[in-house]
Amino acid sequence: MGLDAAALADQGSAALFCGTALPEGALPIAEAYAGHQFGHFTMLGDGRAMLLGEHLMPDGRRVDIQLKGSGPTPYARRGDGRAALGPMLREYLISEAMHALGIPTTRSLAVATTGEPVYREEVLPGAVLTRVADSHLRVGTFQYAAGIDDPQALKALADYTIERHYPASMQEENPYLALLHAVIQRQAGLIAQWMQVGFIHGVMNTDNMAISGETIDYGPCAFMDSYAAMTVFSSIDRQGRYAFGNQPPIAQWNLTRFAETLLPLLHPDTEAAIRLAEDALYGFVHQYEQAWLTGMRAKLGLLVPMDDDVELVRQLLTLMQQDARDYTNTFRELTTTRDLANASAEMQAWLSRWRARLESQSSAPAALEEAMRLANPTVIPRNHQVEAALSAAVSTGDLGPFERLLKVLQKPFEETAENADYRAPAPPSAQPYQTFCGT
Ligand code: AMP
Ligand code: MG
């Protein structure tokens, strides 16, 4: 980031990362936004986050630096504005794992303990996460601007967004329509990547969907172990609204809320604006399916696309669900052995069909295996490992397990002796797993 690491080692940096001292020239703000939370519209904002400012990286990229858990803001409602150490370490681990998997995400720069207790169901050590993001503009930011009924504010926000994230849209005849198309395209790609690694965000409210196309707000998220399309981990998601398999349609639903906010900018005639927005939104399904299929083909080594690939992929997923196979390890086993242990008769038939398909491509076996290795991670942040790392850090202050897990997650496509334990699925005693919002 071009930060002076030596300067970060002194006493002052602890104050900086806890939010008790400000970097020179910083004018921190809490952002206002609105959001559909589990489908219900609310005006809210950063209740416990403070944007310190923007930072220019040596490569010219501009990022937001934000503290999460630094104290109450005008949007804190009844919250205390604080965060507990466990959930902040959790965001750190999972966001860094996502980055290493090649998935757009906000990053975690630091977690600092504050030395203060945080009162939840129990008393927990307080901590502040320093988050680095392309920006913190959300679908909910646009909903806020549309909600206060100030056309100038909405236009200013859209212009700012285009300039910051989608400058190419400025050259288009209708820049706001181009913005809508670009955001849809980016989200289609992002959700496809989530689906390819078995990531479940858990709380895809519109205020948790970033306009930049980064994964944001790691609360109750978790990775799926054995494949089941309707997997839900979050304790508050009782209806399964944000279940694994619902993520693509929910993304489209959120994007529809985004498109609604842009209507006044798309066309002076509302009917015409709605038609433009609908056309763009219909595009989501196709773009998502394309991105998903491209990724799934790579996972199965289908280097030469064929018409019935979708069916081949879907059939595998159905059989994986039937046999409760571990999602990550199944693809890895296919990569290294082109076979699966304990395959049912149906799975045997699928394997034969897949192998025949691979042979028809006439690609060199070594090249094929290499391509599949790059598309199939060996290690994901497995829930039981994440829990073990957090519990050691929180209950005994032992960061060893956290550091080891983080190190392994930073090289997710490697298969080494060092990461062997981290590749294993959870013991049956560690399931079923449940996550909590961590607020
Ligand atoms: P999320 O979990 O991201 O959907 O959070 C919903 C809203 O609750 C956000 O606006 C947060 O800033 C706010 N929030 C969460 N925890 C706290 C807290 N401890 N104090 C104040 N606001 C909070
Ligand atoms: Mg949020």
Coordinates of C-alpha atoms and ligand atoms in Angstrom, one line a residue:
M1 CA 0.0 0.0 0.0
G2 CA 3.0 2.2 0.2
L3 CA 2.6 2.7 3.9
D4 CA 5.7 3.1 6.1
A5 CA 5.9 -0.2 7.9
A6 CA 8.6 1.0 10.3
A7 CA 6.4 3.8 11.4
L8 CA 3.6 1.4 12.0
A9 CA 5.6 -0.5 14.6
D10 CA 5.6 2.3 17.2
Q11 CA 3.1 3.0 20.0
G12 CA 1.2 5.5 17.9
S13 CA 0.0 2.8 15.5
A14 CA -2.0 1.1 18.1
A15 CA -3.9 4.3 18.7
L16 CA -4.3 4.7 15.0
F17 CA -5.8 1.3 14.4
C18 CA -8.1 1.7 17.5
G19 CA -9.3 5.0 16.2
T20 CA -8.2 7.0 19.3
A21 CA -5.7 8.9 17.2
L22 CA -6.3 10.1 13.7
P23 CA -3.9 10.1 10.7
E24 CA -2.8 13.7 9.9
G25 CA -5.4 15.4 7.8
A26 CA -8.1 12.8 8.2
L27 CA -11.7 14.0 8.4
P28 CA -13.5 10.8 9.4
I29 CA -17.1 10.3 8.3
A30 CA -19.8 7.7 8.9
E31 CA -21.7 7.0 5.7
A32 CA -25.4 7.2 5.5
Y33 CA -27.2 4.5 3.5
A34 CA -30.5 2.7 3.3
G35 CA -31.1 -0.9 2.7
H36 CA -33.5 -3.8 2.3
Q37 CA -32.7 -6.0 5.2
F38 CA -34.2 -9.4 4.6
G39 CA -36.6 -7.7 2.2
H40 CA -37.6 -4.8 4.5
F41 CA -36.6 -1.3 3.6
T42 CA -34.8 0.8 6.3
M43 CA -32.8 4.0 6.4
L44 CA -29.6 3.3 8.2
G45 CA -25.9 4.0 7.9
D46 CA -22.5 3.1 9.4
G47 CA -23.4 2.4 13.0
R48 CA -20.0 1.4 14.1
A49 CA -17.7 2.2 11.1
M50 CA -15.7 5.3 10.4
L51 CA -14.2 6.1 7.0
L52 CA -10.8 7.6 7.7
G53 CA -10.3 8.7 4.2
E54 CA -8.9 7.7 0.8
H55 CA -5.4 6.4 0.2
L56 CA -3.5 6.4 -3.1
M57 CA -1.5 3.3 -3.6
P58 CA 1.9 3.3 -5.3
D59 CA 0.2 1.8 -8.3
G60 CA -2.3 4.7 -8.5
R61 CA -5.3 2.8 -7.2
R62 CA -7.5 4.7 -4.8
V63 CA -8.8 2.9 -1.8
D64 CA -11.0 3.7 1.2
I65 CA -9.6 3.1 4.7
Q66 CA -12.3 2.4 7.2
L67 CA -12.3 1.4 10.9
K68 CA -15.0 -1.0 11.9
G69 CA -15.9 -1.2 15.6
S70 CA -14.4 2.2 16.6
G71 CA -17.4 3.5 18.5
P72 CA -21.0 4.7 18.0
T73 CA -21.9 7.1 15.2
P74 CA -25.1 9.1 14.5
Y75 CA -26.4 5.9 12.8
A76 CA -25.7 3.6 15.7
R77 CA -29.4 3.4 16.6
R78 CA -29.4 1.2 19.8
G79 CA -26.0 -0.4 19.1
D80 CA -22.9 0.3 21.0
G81 CA -20.7 1.0 18.0
R82 CA -18.3 -1.7 19.1
A83 CA -17.1 -4.9 17.7
A84 CA -15.8 -8.1 19.4
L85 CA -12.4 -9.6 18.6
G86 CA -13.7 -12.9 17.3
P87 CA -15.9 -11.5 14.5
M88 CA -13.3 -9.0 13.4
L89 CA -10.6 -11.8 13.2
R90 CA -13.2 -13.8 11.3
E91 CA -13.6 -11.0 8.7
Y92 CA -9.9 -10.7 8.5
L93 CA -9.4 -14.4 7.8
I94 CA -12.2 -14.9 5.3
S95 CA -11.7 -11.7 3.4
E96 CA -8.0 -12.5 3.0
A97 CA -8.9 -16.1 2.0
M98 CA -11.3 -14.7 -0.7
H99 CA -8.6 -12.4 -2.0
A100 CA -6.1 -15.3 -2.3
L101 CA -8.8 -17.3 -4.2
G102 CA -8.9 -14.5 -6.7
I103 CA -12.3 -13.2 -5.7
P104 CA -12.9 -9.4 -5.6
T105 CA -13.2 -8.4 -1.9
T106 CA -12.5 -5.7 0.6
R107 CA -9.3 -6.4 2.4
S108 CA -8.3 -6.5 6.0
L109 CA -5.2 -4.5 7.0
A110 CA -5.3 -4.9 10.8
V111 CA -7.3 -6.0 13.8
A112 CA -6.4 -4.1 17.0
T113 CA -7.7 -5.0 20.4
T114 CA -9.0 -2.0 22.3
G115 CA -8.5 -3.3 25.8
E116 CA -12.2 -2.6 26.5
P117 CA -14.9 -5.1 27.1
V118 CA -17.8 -5.5 24.7
Y119 CA -21.1 -6.7 26.1
R120 CA -22.9 -9.3 24.0
E121 CA -24.4 -12.5 25.3
E122 CA -21.2 -12.6 27.2
V123 CA -18.4 -10.1 27.9
L124 CA -15.9 -10.2 25.0
P125 CA -12.7 -8.4 24.2
G126 CA -13.3 -5.4 22.0
A127 CA -11.4 -4.9 18.7
V128 CA -11.3 -2.7 15.7
L129 CA -10.9 -3.9 12.1
T130 CA -9.2 -1.7 9.5
R131 CA -10.8 -2.4 6.2
V132 CA -9.5 -1.4 2.8
A133 CA -12.0 -1.2 0.0
D134 CA -12.3 0.1 -3.5
S135 CA -15.0 2.1 -1.9
H136 CA -17.9 1.7 0.5
L137 CA -20.6 2.7 -2.0
R138 CA -23.4 0.2 -1.7
V139 CA -26.7 -0.4 -3.5
G140 CA -28.0 1.0 -0.2
T141 CA -26.1 4.3 -0.8
F142 CA -28.2 4.8 -3.9
Q143 CA -31.3 3.8 -2.1
Y144 CA -30.6 6.5 0.5
A145 CA -30.0 9.1 -2.2
A146 CA -33.2 8.1 -3.9
G147 CA -35.0 8.0 -0.6
I148 CA -34.3 11.5 0.5
D149 CA -35.9 12.7 -2.8
D150 CA -33.1 15.0 -3.8
P151 CA -32.4 14.7 -7.6
Q152 CA -29.2 16.7 -7.3
A153 CA -27.8 14.4 -4.6
L154 CA -28.7 11.3 -6.7
K155 CA -27.0 12.7 -9.8
A156 CA -23.9 13.7 -7.8
L157 CA -23.7 10.2 -6.3
A158 CA -24.0 8.6 -9.7
D159 CA -21.5 10.9 -11.3
Y160 CA -19.0 10.3 -8.5
T161 CA -19.5 6.5 -8.8
I162 CA -18.9 6.6 -12.6
E163 CA -15.8 8.6 -12.2
R164 CA -14.4 6.4 -9.4
H165 CA -15.4 3.0 -10.6
Y166 CA -16.7 2.9 -14.1
P167 CA -15.0 5.8 -16.0
A168 CA -15.6 4.1 -19.3
S169 CA -19.4 4.7 -18.8
M170 CA -18.7 8.4 -19.2
Q171 CA -18.0 7.9 -22.9
E172 CA -21.4 6.2 -23.5
E173 CA -24.4 7.9 -24.9
N174 CA -26.3 7.2 -21.7
P175 CA -23.7 7.1 -18.9
Y176 CA -26.2 6.1 -16.2
L177 CA -27.5 3.2 -18.2
A178 CA -23.9 2.2 -18.9
L179 CA -23.3 2.3 -15.1
L180 CA -26.3 0.0 -14.5
H181 CA -25.0 -2.4 -17.1
A182 CA -21.5 -2.3 -15.7
V183 CA -22.6 -3.0 -12.1
I184 CA -24.9 -5.8 -13.2
Q185 CA -22.0 -7.4 -15.2
R186 CA -19.6 -7.1 -12.2
Q187 CA -22.1 -8.6 -9.8
A188 CA -22.8 -11.5 -12.2
G189 CA -19.1 -12.3 -12.3
L190 CA -18.8 -12.0 -8.5
I191 CA -21.7 -14.2 -7.6
A192 CA -20.5 -16.8 -10.1
Q193 CA -17.1 -16.9 -8.3
W194 CA -18.8 -17.3 -5.0
M195 CA -20.8 -20.2 -6.3
Q196 CA -17.7 -21.8 -7.8
V197 CA -15.9 -22.0 -4.4
G198 CA -19.0 -22.7 -2.3
F199 CA -19.1 -19.3 -0.5
I200 CA -22.3 -18.3 1.3
H201 CA -22.4 -14.6 2.1
G202 CA -25.3 -15.1 4.5
V203 CA -26.6 -11.6 4.7
M204 CA -27.0 -10.2 1.1
N205 CA -29.1 -7.2 2.2
T206 CA -28.9 -4.3 -0.3
D207 CA -26.7 -2.4 2.1
N208 CA -24.2 -5.2 1.9
M209 CA -23.8 -5.2 -1.9
A210 CA -20.9 -3.0 -3.1
I211 CA -21.2 -1.0 -6.3
S212 CA -17.6 -1.7 -7.0
G213 CA -18.3 -5.4 -7.3
E214 CA -16.3 -6.4 -4.2
T215 CA -17.5 -8.9 -1.6
I216 CA -18.3 -6.8 1.4
D217 CA -19.5 -7.2 5.0
Y218 CA -18.4 -10.5 6.4
G219 CA -20.8 -11.3 9.1
P220 CA -22.4 -14.7 9.1
C221 CA -20.7 -15.9 5.9
A222 CA -19.2 -19.4 5.6
F223 CA -18.0 -21.9 3.1
M224 CA -20.1 -25.0 2.3
D225 CA -18.6 -28.4 3.2
S226 CA -20.7 -31.1 1.7
Y227 CA -22.7 -29.9 -1.3
A228 CA -26.3 -29.0 -0.8
A229 CA -27.9 -26.3 -2.9
M230 CA -30.0 -24.9 -0.1
T231 CA -27.3 -24.7 2.6
V232 CA -27.8 -21.9 5.2
F233 CA -25.4 -21.3 8.1
S234 CA -26.7 -18.0 9.5
S235 CA -28.8 -18.4 12.6
I236 CA -30.9 -15.3 11.7
D237 CA -31.7 -16.5 8.1
R238 CA -34.6 -18.7 9.2
Q239 CA -36.4 -18.7 5.8
G240 CA -33.2 -19.5 3.9
R241 CA -33.5 -16.3 1.9
Y242 CA -29.7 -16.1 1.5
A243 CA -29.2 -19.9 1.1
F244 CA -26.3 -20.9 -1.2
G245 CA -28.5 -21.6 -4.2
N246 CA -30.5 -18.4 -3.8
Q247 CA -27.6 -16.1 -4.2
P248 CA -27.9 -15.5 -7.9
P249 CA -31.7 -14.6 -7.8
I250 CA -31.1 -12.5 -4.7
A251 CA -28.3 -10.6 -6.4
Q252 CA -30.7 -9.9 -9.3
W253 CA -33.3 -8.8 -6.8
N254 CA -30.8 -6.4 -5.2
L255 CA -29.8 -5.1 -8.6
T256 CA -33.4 -4.4 -9.3
R257 CA -33.5 -2.2 -6.2
F258 CA -30.4 -0.5 -7.6
A259 CA -32.0 0.0 -11.0
E260 CA -35.1 1.6 -9.4
T261 CA -32.9 4.3 -7.8
L262 CA -31.5 5.2 -11.2
L263 CA -34.8 5.5 -13.1
P264 CA -34.9 9.3 -13.0
L265 CA -31.4 9.4 -14.5
L266 CA -32.0 6.8 -17.2
H267 CA -34.7 8.6 -19.1
P268 CA -37.0 11.6 -18.5
D269 CA -40.0 9.4 -19.4
T270 CA -40.6 6.9 -16.5
E271 CA -42.0 4.2 -18.8
A272 CA -39.0 4.4 -21.1
A273 CA -36.7 4.4 -18.1
I274 CA -38.4 1.2 -16.8
R275 CA -38.0 -0.5 -20.1
L276 CA -34.2 0.3 -20.2
A277 CA -33.8 -0.9 -16.6
E278 CA -35.7 -4.1 -17.3
D279 CA -33.6 -4.9 -20.4
A280 CA -30.5 -4.4 -18.3
L281 CA -31.8 -6.6 -15.5
Y282 CA -32.8 -9.5 -17.9
G283 CA -29.2 -9.5 -19.0
F284 CA -28.1 -10.5 -15.5
V285 CA -29.3 -14.1 -15.8
H286 CA -27.4 -14.7 -19.1
Q287 CA -24.3 -13.0 -17.8
Y288 CA -24.4 -14.9 -14.6
E289 CA -24.9 -18.3 -16.4
Q290 CA -22.1 -17.5 -18.7
A291 CA -19.7 -16.6 -16.0
W292 CA -20.7 -19.6 -13.9
L293 CA -20.4 -22.0 -16.7
T294 CA -17.0 -20.7 -17.7
G295 CA -15.8 -21.2 -14.2
M296 CA -17.3 -24.7 -13.8
R297 CA -15.9 -25.8 -17.1
A298 CA -12.4 -24.8 -15.8
K299 CA -13.1 -26.7 -12.6
L300 CA -13.8 -29.8 -14.7
G301 CA -11.1 -29.3 -17.2
L302 CA -13.6 -28.8 -20.0
L303 CA -11.1 -26.7 -22.1
V304 CA -13.1 -27.0 -25.3
P305 CA -16.7 -25.8 -24.7
M306 CA -19.5 -28.0 -25.8
D307 CA -23.3 -27.6 -25.8
D308 CA -24.1 -30.2 -23.1
D309 CA -21.5 -28.9 -20.6
V310 CA -24.2 -27.3 -18.5
E311 CA -26.0 -30.7 -18.1
L312 CA -22.7 -32.4 -17.3
V313 CA -22.0 -29.9 -14.5
R314 CA -25.5 -30.0 -13.1
Q315 CA -25.6 -33.8 -13.1
L316 CA -22.4 -33.8 -11.0
L317 CA -23.8 -31.4 -8.5
T318 CA -27.0 -33.4 -8.2
L319 CA -25.0 -36.6 -7.5
M320 CA -22.7 -34.7 -5.1
Q321 CA -25.8 -33.6 -3.2
Q322 CA -27.2 -37.2 -3.2
D323 CA -24.0 -38.6 -1.8
A324 CA -23.3 -35.6 0.5
R325 CA -19.8 -35.2 -1.0
D326 CA -17.5 -32.5 0.2
Y327 CA -17.7 -29.7 -2.5
T328 CA -14.0 -28.6 -2.4
N329 CA -12.5 -32.0 -2.1
T330 CA -14.6 -33.6 -4.8
F331 CA -13.2 -31.3 -7.4
R332 CA -9.7 -31.8 -6.1
E333 CA -10.1 -35.5 -6.2
L334 CA -11.3 -35.3 -9.8
T335 CA -8.2 -33.1 -10.5
T336 CA -5.6 -35.5 -9.2
T337 CA -7.2 -38.9 -9.8
R338 CA -9.9 -38.4 -12.4
D339 CA -11.9 -40.6 -10.2
L340 CA -13.9 -40.6 -7.0
A341 CA -13.7 -43.1 -4.1
N342 CA -16.9 -44.9 -3.2
A343 CA -18.7 -43.8 -6.3
S344 CA -22.3 -45.0 -6.7
A345 CA -23.3 -46.6 -9.9
E346 CA -24.8 -43.3 -11.0
M347 CA -21.6 -41.5 -10.2
Q348 CA -19.6 -44.2 -12.1
A349 CA -21.7 -43.5 -15.1
W350 CA -21.1 -39.8 -14.7
L351 CA -17.3 -40.4 -14.3
S352 CA -17.2 -42.4 -17.5
R353 CA -19.1 -39.7 -19.4
W354 CA -16.8 -37.0 -18.1
R355 CA -13.6 -39.0 -18.8
A356 CA -14.8 -39.7 -22.4
R357 CA -15.4 -36.0 -22.7
L358 CA -11.9 -35.1 -21.5
E359 CA -10.3 -37.6 -24.0
S360 CA -12.2 -36.1 -26.9
Q361 CA -10.4 -32.8 -26.2
S362 CA -7.0 -34.3 -27.0
S363 CA -5.2 -32.0 -24.5
A364 CA -2.0 -33.3 -22.8
P365 CA -2.9 -34.9 -19.4
A366 CA -0.3 -32.8 -17.6
A367 CA -1.6 -29.6 -19.0
L368 CA -5.2 -30.6 -18.2
E369 CA -4.3 -31.4 -14.6
E370 CA -2.4 -28.1 -14.2
A371 CA -5.4 -26.2 -15.6
M372 CA -7.7 -28.0 -13.1
R373 CA -5.4 -27.4 -10.2
L374 CA -5.6 -23.6 -10.9
A375 CA -9.4 -23.7 -10.8
N376 CA -9.8 -25.9 -7.8
P377 CA -8.6 -24.8 -4.4
T378 CA -7.3 -27.3 -1.9
V379 CA -7.9 -25.2 1.2
I380 CA -10.8 -23.0 2.0
P381 CA -11.5 -21.5 5.4
R382 CA -13.3 -24.5 6.8
N383 CA -15.7 -23.7 9.5
H384 CA -14.2 -25.9 12.2
Q385 CA -10.7 -24.5 11.5
V386 CA -11.9 -20.9 11.6
E387 CA -13.7 -21.6 14.9
A388 CA -10.6 -23.2 16.4
A389 CA -8.4 -20.3 15.4
L390 CA -10.8 -17.7 16.8
S391 CA -11.5 -19.5 20.0
A392 CA -7.7 -19.8 20.7
A393 CA -7.3 -16.1 20.0
V394 CA -10.2 -14.9 22.0
S395 CA -10.1 -17.2 25.0
T396 CA -6.4 -17.5 25.6
G397 CA -4.9 -14.8 23.5
D398 CA -3.0 -17.4 21.5
L399 CA -2.7 -16.2 17.9
G400 CA -0.7 -19.2 16.8
P401 CA -3.7 -21.2 15.2
F402 CA -4.9 -18.0 13.5
E403 CA -1.5 -17.2 12.0
R404 CA -1.1 -20.8 10.8
L405 CA -4.5 -20.8 9.2
L406 CA -4.0 -17.4 7.6
K407 CA -0.7 -18.6 6.1
V408 CA -2.3 -21.7 4.6
L409 CA -5.2 -19.7 3.2
Q410 CA -2.9 -17.3 1.4
K411 CA -1.9 -20.2 -0.9
P412 CA -5.2 -22.0 -1.5
F413 CA -4.2 -23.9 -4.7
E414 CA -1.2 -25.6 -3.2
E415 CA -1.1 -29.1 -1.8
T416 CA 1.6 -29.4 0.7
A417 CA 2.4 -31.4 3.9
E418 CA 1.9 -28.2 5.8
N419 CA -1.7 -27.7 4.7
A420 CA -2.8 -31.4 4.9
D421 CA -4.8 -30.9 8.1
Y422 CA -6.5 -27.9 6.6
R423 CA -7.7 -29.8 3.6
A424 CA -9.7 -32.3 5.7
P425 CA -13.4 -31.9 6.1
A426 CA -14.8 -31.2 9.5
P427 CA -15.3 -34.2 11.9
P428 CA -19.0 -35.1 12.1
S429 CA -19.0 -33.7 15.6
A430 CA -18.4 -30.2 14.3
Q431 CA -21.6 -30.3 12.2
P432 CA -24.1 -28.9 11.7
Y433 CA -22.5 -25.5 11.8
Q434 CA -24.2 -22.2 12.6
T435 CA -23.0 -18.6 12.2
F436 CA -24.1 -15.5 14.0
C437 CA -24.1 -11.9 12.8
G438 CA -21.3 -11.0 15.1
T439 CA -22.7 -7.6 16.1
Ligands
AMP1 P1 -25.1 -5.6 8.6 O1 -24.8 -6.8 9.6 O2 -23.9 -5.3 7.8 O3 -26.3 -5.8 7.8 O4 -25.4 -4.4 9.6 C1 -26.5 -3.7 9.7 C2 -26.4 -2.3 10.3 O5 -26.2 -2.4 11.7 C3 -25.2 -1.5 9.8 O6 -25.6 -0.3 9.5 C4 -24.2 -1.5 10.9 O7 -23.4 -0.4 10.9 C5 -25.1 -1.6 12.1 N1 -24.5 -2.2 13.3 C6 -24.1 -3.5 13.5 N2 -23.5 -3.7 14.7 C7 -23.6 -2.5 15.3 C8 -23.2 -2.0 16.7 N3 -22.6 -2.9 17.5 N4 -23.4 -0.8 17.0 C9 -24.0 0.1 16.1 N5 -24.4 -0.3 14.9 C10 -24.2 -1.5 14.5
MG2 MG -23.4 -4.1 6.5

